CSV table of C-alpha atoms in Angstrom, one decimal:
chain,number,residue,atom,x,y,z
A,968,MET,CA,-66.8,5.9,-19.3
A,969,ALA,CA,-65.8,8.6,-16.7
A,970,ALA,CA,-61.9,9.2,-17.4
A,971,THR,CA,-59.4,7.7,-14.5
A,972,VAL,CA,-56.8,9.8,-13.2
A,973,PRO,CA,-53.5,7.7,-12.2
A,974,ALA,CA,-53.0,8.1,-8.9
A,975,GLN,CA,-50.3,10.5,-7.2
A,976,PRO,CA,-47.3,9.9,-5.2
A,977,PRO,CA,-47.6,11.1,-1.8
A,978,ARG,CA,-45.7,14.7,-1.1
A,979,GLY,CA,-42.0,14.0,-0.9
A,980,ALA,CA,-42.0,10.3,-2.0
A,981,VAL,CA,-40.0,8.9,-3.9
A,982,SER,CA,-40.8,6.7,-7.2
A,983,ALA,CA,-39.0,3.5,-7.4
A,984,PRO,CA,-36.2,4.1,-10.1
A,985,SER,CA,-37.4,1.7,-13.3
A,986,ASP,CA,-36.0,-0.8,-14.7
A,987,THR,CA,-34.4,1.2,-17.9
A,988,ALA,CA,-33.4,3.5,-15.4
A,989,ARG,CA,-31.2,0.6,-12.7
A,990,ARG,CA,-30.0,-0.6,-15.9
A,991,ARG,CA,-28.3,2.3,-16.4
A,992,ALA,CA,-27.3,3.3,-13.4
A,993,TRP,CA,-23.3,3.2,-11.9
A,994,GLY,CA,-22.7,2.6,-8.2
A,995,TRP,CA,-19.3,2.5,-6.4
A,996,PRO,CA,-17.8,-0.5,-8.7
A,997,HIS,CA,-17.8,1.6,-11.6
A,998,TYR,CA,-16.9,5.1,-10.5
A,999,LEU,CA,-14.0,3.2,-8.2
A,1000,ALA,CA,-12.4,1.8,-12.0
A,1001,LEU,CA,-13.2,5.3,-12.7
A,1002,LEU,CA,-11.0,6.5,-10.8
A,1003,ALA,CA,-8.7,3.6,-11.1
A,1004,LEU,CA,-7.6,4.0,-14.6
A,1005,PRO,CA,-5.5,7.3,-14.8
A,1006,ILE,CA,-3.9,5.7,-11.9
A,1007,LEU,CA,-3.3,1.9,-13.7
A,1008,PHE,CA,-2.0,4.3,-17.0
A,1009,LEU,CA,0.7,6.3,-14.8
A,1010,GLU,CA,1.6,3.1,-12.7
A,1011,THR,CA,2.0,1.1,-16.6
A,1012,TRP,CA,4.1,3.9,-17.6
A,1013,THR,CA,6.3,4.1,-14.7
A,1014,VAL,CA,7.0,0.3,-14.0
A,1015,VAL,CA,7.7,0.1,-18.1
A,1016,SER,CA,10.4,2.7,-17.7
A,1017,TRP,CA,11.7,1.0,-15.3
A,1018,LEU,CA,12.1,-2.4,-17.1
A,1019,ALA,CA,13.2,-0.8,-20.1
A,1020,ASP,CA,16.2,1.0,-18.5
A,1021,GLY,CA,17.2,-2.8,-16.9
A,1022,PRO,CA,16.3,-2.8,-12.5
A,1023,SER,CA,19.3,-3.6,-10.9
A,1024,GLN,CA,19.8,-4.5,-7.2
A,1025,ILE,CA,21.6,-2.3,-4.3
A,1026,THR,CA,24.3,-3.9,-3.4
A,1027,GLU,CA,27.2,-1.8,-2.9
A,1028,TYR,CA,26.3,-0.7,1.0
A,1029,ARG,CA,25.7,-3.7,2.7
A,1030,THR,CA,28.2,-4.9,5.3
A,1031,GLY,CA,29.3,-7.9,4.0
A,1032,GLU,CA,28.9,-9.3,7.7
A,1033,HIS,CA,26.2,-11.8,8.5
A,1034,GLY,CA,25.4,-9.7,11.2
A,1035,LYS,CA,21.9,-9.0,12.8
A,1036,GLU,CA,20.7,-7.1,9.6
A,1037,PHE,CA,21.1,-9.5,7.7
A,1038,TRP,CA,19.9,-12.2,9.6
A,1039,GLY,CA,16.3,-10.2,10.0
A,1040,ALA,CA,16.3,-9.2,6.3
A,1041,ARG,CA,16.5,-13.0,6.0
A,1042,GLY,CA,14.1,-14.3,8.8
A,1043,PHE,CA,11.4,-11.5,7.2
A,1044,GLU,CA,11.4,-12.7,3.9
A,1045,ALA,CA,11.7,-16.1,5.3
A,1046,PHE,CA,8.3,-14.8,7.3
A,1047,ALA,CA,7.1,-13.1,4.3
A,1048,ILE,CA,7.4,-16.7,2.0
A,1049,VAL,CA,6.1,-19.1,4.9
A,1050,LEU,CA,3.2,-16.5,5.2
A,1051,SER,CA,2.1,-16.4,1.1
A,1052,LEU,CA,2.4,-20.6,0.9
A,1053,TRP,CA,0.1,-20.8,3.6
A,1054,VAL,CA,-2.5,-18.0,2.8
A,1055,ILE,CA,-1.9,-19.9,-1.3
A,1056,SER,CA,-2.9,-22.9,-0.2
A,1057,LYS,CA,-6.3,-20.9,1.1
A,1058,LEU,CA,-6.5,-19.6,-2.4
A,1059,ILE,CA,-6.5,-22.7,-4.0
A,1060,LYS,CA,-8.9,-24.2,-1.4
A,1061,ASP,CA,-11.3,-21.7,-2.3
A,1062,CYS,CA,-11.2,-22.1,-6.1
A,1063,ARG,CA,-11.6,-25.8,-5.9
A,1064,ALA,CA,-14.7,-25.4,-3.9
A,1065,GLN,CA,-16.1,-22.3,-6.5
A,1066,GLY,CA,-14.7,-24.1,-9.2
A,1067,ARG,CA,-13.1,-21.1,-10.8
A,1068,LEU,CA,-9.9,-19.1,-11.3
A,1069,LEU,CA,-11.0,-16.2,-10.6
A,1070,THR,CA,-12.4,-15.6,-7.4
A,1071,PHE,CA,-13.0,-12.3,-5.3
A,1072,ASP,CA,-9.5,-13.4,-3.3
A,1073,VAL,CA,-7.7,-14.0,-6.5
A,1074,MET,CA,-8.5,-10.7,-7.6
A,1075,PHE,CA,-7.9,-8.9,-4.0
A,1076,CYS,CA,-4.1,-10.9,-4.6
A,1077,ILE,CA,-3.6,-8.8,-8.0
A,1078,ALA,CA,-5.3,-6.1,-7.1
A,1079,CYS,CA,-2.0,-5.9,-4.1
A,1080,ALA,CA,0.4,-7.3,-6.3
A,1081,THR,CA,0.4,-3.8,-7.9
A,1082,LEU,CA,1.2,-2.3,-4.7
A,1083,PHE,CA,4.8,-2.9,-5.3
A,1084,TRP,CA,5.5,0.6,-7.2
A,1085,ALA,CA,4.4,2.3,-4.1
A,1086,ASN,CA,7.0,1.1,-1.9
A,1087,GLY,CA,8.9,4.2,-2.0
A,1088,GLY,CA,6.4,6.5,-1.9
A,1089,ASN,CA,7.2,8.5,1.4
A,1090,ASN,CA,10.3,9.3,-0.5
A,1091,PHE,CA,8.1,11.4,-3.8
A,1092,PHE,CA,8.8,15.0,-2.6
A,1093,GLN,CA,12.2,14.0,-0.9
A,1094,PRO,CA,14.1,11.5,1.0
A,1095,MET,CA,12.0,10.3,4.5
A,1096,PHE,CA,12.7,7.0,4.5
A,1097,SER,CA,15.1,4.7,4.1
A,1098,ILE,CA,15.2,0.9,3.9
A,1099,SER,CA,17.9,-1.9,4.6
A,1100,SER,CA,19.5,-2.9,1.3
A,1101,GLU,CA,20.3,-5.9,3.3
A,1102,PHE,CA,17.1,-7.5,2.3
A,1103,VAL,CA,17.0,-8.9,-1.5
A,1104,ASN,CA,15.9,-5.9,-2.8
A,1105,LEU,CA,15.6,-4.0,-6.5
A,1106,ASN,CA,16.1,0.1,-7.2
A,1107,ASP,CA,12.8,1.8,-7.1
A,1108,THR,CA,10.5,2.2,-9.5
A,1109,CYS,CA,10.1,5.7,-8.5
A,1110,GLY,CA,13.2,7.1,-10.2
A,1111,HIS,CA,11.0,6.3,-13.7
A,1112,ASN,CA,7.4,7.9,-12.3
A,1113,PRO,CA,7.3,10.9,-14.6
A,1114,LEU,CA,5.2,12.8,-11.9
A,1115,ILE,CA,7.9,12.6,-8.9
A,1116,VAL,CA,9.6,15.6,-7.9
A,1117,ASN,CA,12.8,14.2,-5.6
A,1118,PRO,CA,15.1,13.8,-9.2
A,1119,ASP,CA,17.4,10.9,-7.0
A,1120,CYS,CA,13.5,8.5,-5.5
A,1121,GLY,CA,15.0,5.4,-7.4
A,1122,ARG,CA,17.5,5.1,-5.3
A,1123,PHE,CA,15.5,3.9,-2.6
A,1124,ALA,CA,16.2,-0.2,-2.4
A,1125,ASN,CA,12.4,-1.8,-2.9
A,1126,PRO,CA,12.7,-5.3,-0.6
A,1127,MET,CA,11.6,-7.1,-2.9
A,1128,ILE,CA,11.0,-10.7,-1.5
A,1129,PHE,CA,9.8,-9.2,1.7
A,1130,LEU,CA,7.2,-6.3,1.0
A,1131,GLY,CA,6.4,-7.8,-2.6
A,1132,LEU,CA,5.0,-10.7,-1.1
A,1133,PHE,CA,3.6,-9.2,1.8
A,1134,GLU,CA,1.6,-7.0,-0.7
A,1135,VAL,CA,0.6,-9.9,-2.7
A,1136,PHE,CA,-0.7,-12.5,-0.2
A,1137,GLY,CA,0.3,-11.2,3.4
A,1138,LEU,CA,-2.5,-8.5,2.8
A,1139,LEU,CA,-5.1,-10.8,2.6
A,1140,GLY,CA,-3.9,-12.7,5.4
A,1141,CYS,CA,-4.3,-9.7,7.2
A,1142,ALA,CA,-8.2,-9.7,6.2
A,1143,MET,CA,-8.9,-13.6,6.9
A,1144,LEU,CA,-7.4,-12.6,10.2
A,1145,LEU,CA,-9.0,-9.4,10.9
A,1146,GLY,CA,-12.3,-10.6,9.3
A,1147,GLY,CA,-12.4,-13.5,11.7
A,1148,VAL,CA,-11.7,-10.5,14.7
A,1149,ALA,CA,-14.7,-9.0,13.1
A,1150,ARG,CA,-17.0,-11.5,13.4
A,1151,ARG,CA,-16.1,-13.2,16.7
A,1152,CYS,CA,-17.1,-9.8,18.4
A,1153,LYS,CA,-20.2,-9.4,16.3
A,1154,GLU,CA,-21.0,-13.0,18.1
A,1155,ARG,CA,-19.9,-11.6,21.4
A,1156,TRP,CA,-22.2,-8.1,20.8
A,1157,PRO,CA,-24.5,-8.4,18.0
A,1158,GLY,CA,-25.7,-5.0,18.5
A,1159,LEU,CA,-22.0,-3.1,16.5
A,1160,THR,CA,-22.9,-1.5,13.9
A,1161,ARG,CA,-20.6,-1.7,11.0
A,1162,PRO,CA,-18.5,2.0,11.8
A,1163,GLN,CA,-17.8,0.7,15.0
A,1164,LEU,CA,-16.8,-2.8,13.6
A,1165,TYR,CA,-14.7,-0.7,11.1
A,1166,GLY,CA,-13.1,1.2,13.9
A,1167,ILE,CA,-12.2,-2.4,15.7
A,1168,VAL,CA,-10.9,-4.2,12.1
A,1169,SER,CA,-8.5,-0.7,11.6
A,1170,LEU,CA,-7.4,-1.2,15.9
A,1171,GLY,CA,-6.6,-4.4,14.8
A,1172,GLY,CA,-4.7,-3.1,12.0
A,1173,CYS,CA,-2.7,-0.7,14.3
A,1174,VAL,CA,-2.0,-3.4,15.9
A,1175,LEU,CA,-0.1,-5.6,13.3
A,1176,VAL,CA,1.5,-2.3,12.5
A,1177,LEU,CA,2.8,-2.7,16.1
A,1178,GLY,CA,6.2,-5.3,14.5
A,1179,GLU,CA,7.6,-1.7,12.8
A,1180,PRO,CA,9.2,-0.3,16.0
A,1181,ALA,CA,9.1,-4.1,18.1
A,1182,VAL,CA,11.1,-5.8,15.5
A,1183,LEU,CA,12.5,-3.5,12.2
A,1184,LEU,CA,14.1,-0.9,13.7
A,1185,PRO,CA,16.1,-3.0,16.5
A,1186,LEU,CA,17.2,-5.3,13.7
A,1187,ASN,CA,18.4,-1.5,12.2
A,1188,LEU,CA,15.9,-2.7,8.9
A,1189,TRP,CA,14.1,0.2,9.3
A,1190,THR,CA,14.0,4.1,9.7
A,1191,PHE,CA,12.2,7.3,9.5
A,1192,PRO,CA,15.4,9.3,10.2
A,1193,GLY,CA,14.6,12.7,10.0
A,1194,THR,CA,10.8,13.0,11.2
A,1195,PRO,CA,9.7,15.0,13.4
A,1196,LEU,CA,7.0,13.4,16.2
A,1197,SER,CA,9.7,10.5,16.1
A,1198,VAL,CA,11.9,8.2,18.9
A,1199,SER,CA,15.0,6.5,18.2
A,1200,ILE,CA,14.3,2.3,18.5
A,1201,GLY,CA,17.7,0.4,18.1
A,1202,GLY,CA,19.8,3.5,17.6
A,1203,GLU,CA,19.9,7.4,17.3
A,1204,ALA,CA,19.0,6.6,13.7
A,1205,PHE,CA,16.4,4.5,14.3
A,1206,ARG,CA,13.4,6.8,14.5
A,1207,TYR,CA,10.0,5.7,14.4
A,1208,PRO,CA,6.7,8.6,14.6
A,1209,PHE,CA,4.5,6.4,16.6
A,1210,ALA,CA,1.0,8.1,16.3
A,1211,PRO,CA,1.4,9.6,12.7
A,1212,GLU,CA,3.0,6.1,11.1
A,1213,VAL,CA,1.1,3.4,13.3
A,1214,LEU,CA,-2.3,5.1,12.0
A,1215,VAL,CA,-2.2,5.8,9.2
A,1216,PHE,CA,-0.4,2.2,8.4
A,1217,GLY,CA,-3.2,0.3,10.0
A,1218,LEU,CA,-6.1,2.8,8.6
A,1219,TRP,CA,-4.5,1.2,5.4
A,1220,ILE,CA,-4.8,-2.2,6.5
A,1221,GLY,CA,-8.1,-1.9,7.7
A,1222,THR,CA,-9.8,-0.4,4.8
A,1223,ILE,CA,-8.5,-3.6,2.4
A,1224,ALA,CA,-9.4,-5.5,4.8
A,1225,ALA,CA,-12.9,-4.0,4.7
A,1226,VAL,CA,-13.5,-4.4,1.3
A,1227,ARG,CA,-13.1,-8.3,2.0
A,1228,ILE,CA,-15.0,-8.4,5.5
A,1229,PHE,CA,-18.1,-6.4,4.5
A,1230,LYS,CA,-20.5,-8.0,2.5
A,1231,ASP,CA,-24.1,-7.1,1.8
A,1232,ASP,CA,-26.9,-9.5,2.1
A,1233,ASN,CA,-26.5,-11.6,-1.2
A,1234,GLY,CA,-22.2,-11.8,-0.1
A,1235,LEU,CA,-21.7,-9.4,-2.1
A,1236,ALA,CA,-18.6,-7.1,-1.9
A,1237,ILE,CA,-18.5,-3.0,-1.9
A,1238,VAL,CA,-16.7,-3.2,-5.6
A,1239,GLU,CA,-19.1,-6.2,-6.4
A,1240,ARG,CA,-22.6,-4.8,-6.3
A,1241,GLY,CA,-24.7,-3.6,-9.0
A,1242,LEU,CA,-23.9,-5.3,-11.8
A,1243,ASP,CA,-25.7,-8.0,-12.4
A,1244,ARG,CA,-27.0,-6.4,-15.8
A,1245,HIS,CA,-23.2,-6.5,-17.4
A,1246,SER,CA,-22.5,-10.5,-18.7
A,1247,PRO,CA,-20.0,-12.3,-16.7
A,1248,ARG,CA,-16.8,-11.1,-18.4
A,1249,VAL,CA,-17.4,-7.7,-17.7
A,1250,ARG,CA,-18.0,-7.9,-14.4
A,1251,THR,CA,-15.0,-9.3,-13.2
A,1252,GLY,CA,-13.0,-6.4,-15.3
A,1253,ILE,CA,-14.7,-3.8,-13.5
A,1254,THR,CA,-14.9,-5.5,-9.7
A,1255,LEU,CA,-10.8,-6.5,-10.8
A,1256,LEU,CA,-10.2,-2.9,-11.6
A,1257,ALA,CA,-12.5,-1.6,-8.9
A,1258,MET,CA,-10.8,-3.4,-6.5
A,1259,TYR,CA,-7.2,-2.3,-7.5
A,1260,GLY,CA,-8.9,1.7,-7.8
A,1261,VAL,CA,-9.1,0.8,-3.9
A,1262,VAL,CA,-5.8,-0.4,-3.0
A,1263,GLN,CA,-3.9,2.7,-4.6
A,1264,ILE,CA,-6.0,5.7,-3.5
A,1265,ALA,CA,-6.0,3.9,0.0
A,1266,THR,CA,-2.3,3.4,-0.2
A,1267,TRP,CA,-1.6,6.7,-2.0
A,1268,GLY,CA,-4.5,8.8,-0.1
A,1269,GLN,CA,-4.8,7.1,3.4
A,1270,SER,CA,-1.1,5.7,4.3
A,1271,THR,CA,1.6,8.1,2.2
A,1272,ALA,CA,0.2,11.8,1.4
A,1273,PRO,CA,0.0,12.1,5.1
A,1274,MET,CA,3.8,11.5,5.8
A,1275,TRP,CA,4.5,13.8,2.9
A,1276,VAL,CA,3.3,16.5,5.5
A,1277,LEU,CA,6.1,15.0,7.8
A,1278,GLY,CA,8.5,15.2,5.8
A,1279,PHE,CA,8.4,18.5,4.8
A,1280,ASN,CA,9.6,19.2,8.9
A,1281,GLN,CA,12.7,17.1,8.8
A,1282,GLN,CA,15.3,17.3,11.7
A,1283,GLN,CA,19.0,17.1,10.7
A,1284,TRP,CA,19.6,13.6,9.5
A,1285,PRO,CA,21.6,11.5,12.3
A,1286,ALA,CA,25.1,9.1,11.5
A,1287,MET,CA,24.1,6.1,9.7
A,1288,PRO,CA,24.8,2.7,8.9
A,1289,ALA,CA,25.6,2.6,5.3
A,1290,HIS,CA,23.3,-0.3,4.3
A,1291,VAL,CA,20.4,2.2,5.9
A,1292,GLN,CA,21.7,5.0,3.7
A,1293,ASN,CA,22.3,3.6,1.0
A,1294,GLY,CA,23.6,7.0,0.0
A,1295,LEU,CA,20.1,8.8,-0.1
A,1296,CYS,CA,21.6,12.4,0.4
A,1297,ASP,CA,24.5,14.2,2.1
A,1298,SER,CA,23.7,13.2,6.4
A,1299,PRO,CA,27.1,12.8,9.1
A,1300,GLY,CA,30.0,10.6,7.3
A,1301,VAL,CA,28.7,11.0,4.2
A,1302,THR,CA,28.8,13.3,1.6
A,1303,GLY,CA,29.3,13.6,-2.8
A,1304,THR,CA,26.0,12.4,-2.5
A,1305,ARG,CA,23.9,12.5,-6.3
A,1306,TYR,CA,21.2,14.3,-4.7
A,1307,GLY,CA,23.3,16.5,-2.0
A,1308,PRO,CA,22.6,17.4,1.5
A,1309,CYS,CA,19.6,15.9,3.8
A,1310,PRO,CA,16.4,17.4,4.4
A,1311,GLY,CA,17.1,19.1,7.6
A,1312,THR,CA,20.3,20.4,7.2
A,1313,PRO,CA,21.1,24.1,7.9
A,1314,GLY,CA,20.0,25.8,4.5
A,1315,TYR,CA,18.7,23.1,2.8
A,1316,ARG,CA,17.4,23.2,-0.3
A,1317,MET,CA,14.6,20.6,-1.6
A,1318,PRO,CA,16.4,19.4,-5.2
A,1319,ILE,CA,13.4,18.7,-7.8
A,1320,ARG,CA,13.1,16.8,-10.9
A,1321,GLY,CA,15.3,18.6,-13.8
A,1322,ASP,CA,17.5,20.5,-11.7
A,1323,SER,CA,20.4,21.0,-13.9
A,1324,GLY,CA,23.0,20.8,-11.2
A,1325,LEU,CA,22.5,17.2,-9.8
A,1326,PRO,CA,25.3,15.1,-11.3
A,1327,GLY,CA,25.1,11.6,-13.3
A,1328,GLN,CA,21.5,9.9,-13.8
A,1329,SER,CA,19.4,8.3,-11.2
A,1330,PRO,CA,18.6,4.5,-10.3
């Protein structure tokens, strides 16, 4: 019998991967989950240290009056609560429909709930962003971050009801809204590619971000006091860097929303694909960790880090209401702070963690 020779694949052809190779192959969920581990360790260290020191509310700079700042803060907190209740109703309905608790949307919310530790991230190196202490707040966790450069970062008043609820439930609400926009655009223009749809989603995120300059600044609740490329809205103290902030914040919302919006033919998001070989519990764990990795990388790398560049080129801070300045640094009308002169002050030297000349302790 003549020997048979296995047919050789054409030159340049790629052989199909074996079952063993497919079982061993890593996909996006695995790599995202792996990248998430050091971030999770750092966040856990930071939050546990913060909790051990006893978080406290920053109230000493409030006006004590029921002015527009007070009612503006209450209004945004009420909005966050109403939005959260609406999203929770959707979550309950979805969980009942699927017959399980850890649906994708629930894991989406769990991952986003961890973002509260990044709210003061713009001030990682030096003060550049401030929120009114008229909000229900707590001193920020960043003062306990072992990698922090700004030695008084914890003085940032973190609005736990407003931003906390927006991150946990509001981002899912944004994803639902932008997903509806993407679906209608696809129905209207079937030829749109995914990159084009992502552009539409990101543009929608930028539109949502316009609530910052349109409402928050006129109510004197939010400011980037010394940043270049800024315009004054609601007073000289309330400055907003339109081009970079709208872009990076809008892309941040768009990226997180895109994880939910774009699914494969099996209805799986990028953080769920290629996990068939794992047990259900392992699949859930990898997906949740990968989703955590997405929101953290998008927050620190896409939304926060670009703003640091502006922070290193700040102009002199203007005089500011005390409830927004919150003793972050010495600016017109405020002296004797722990941090010292604000960025942009003539002769300014950026204090760093470990400076022995700083009085007292960061919150």
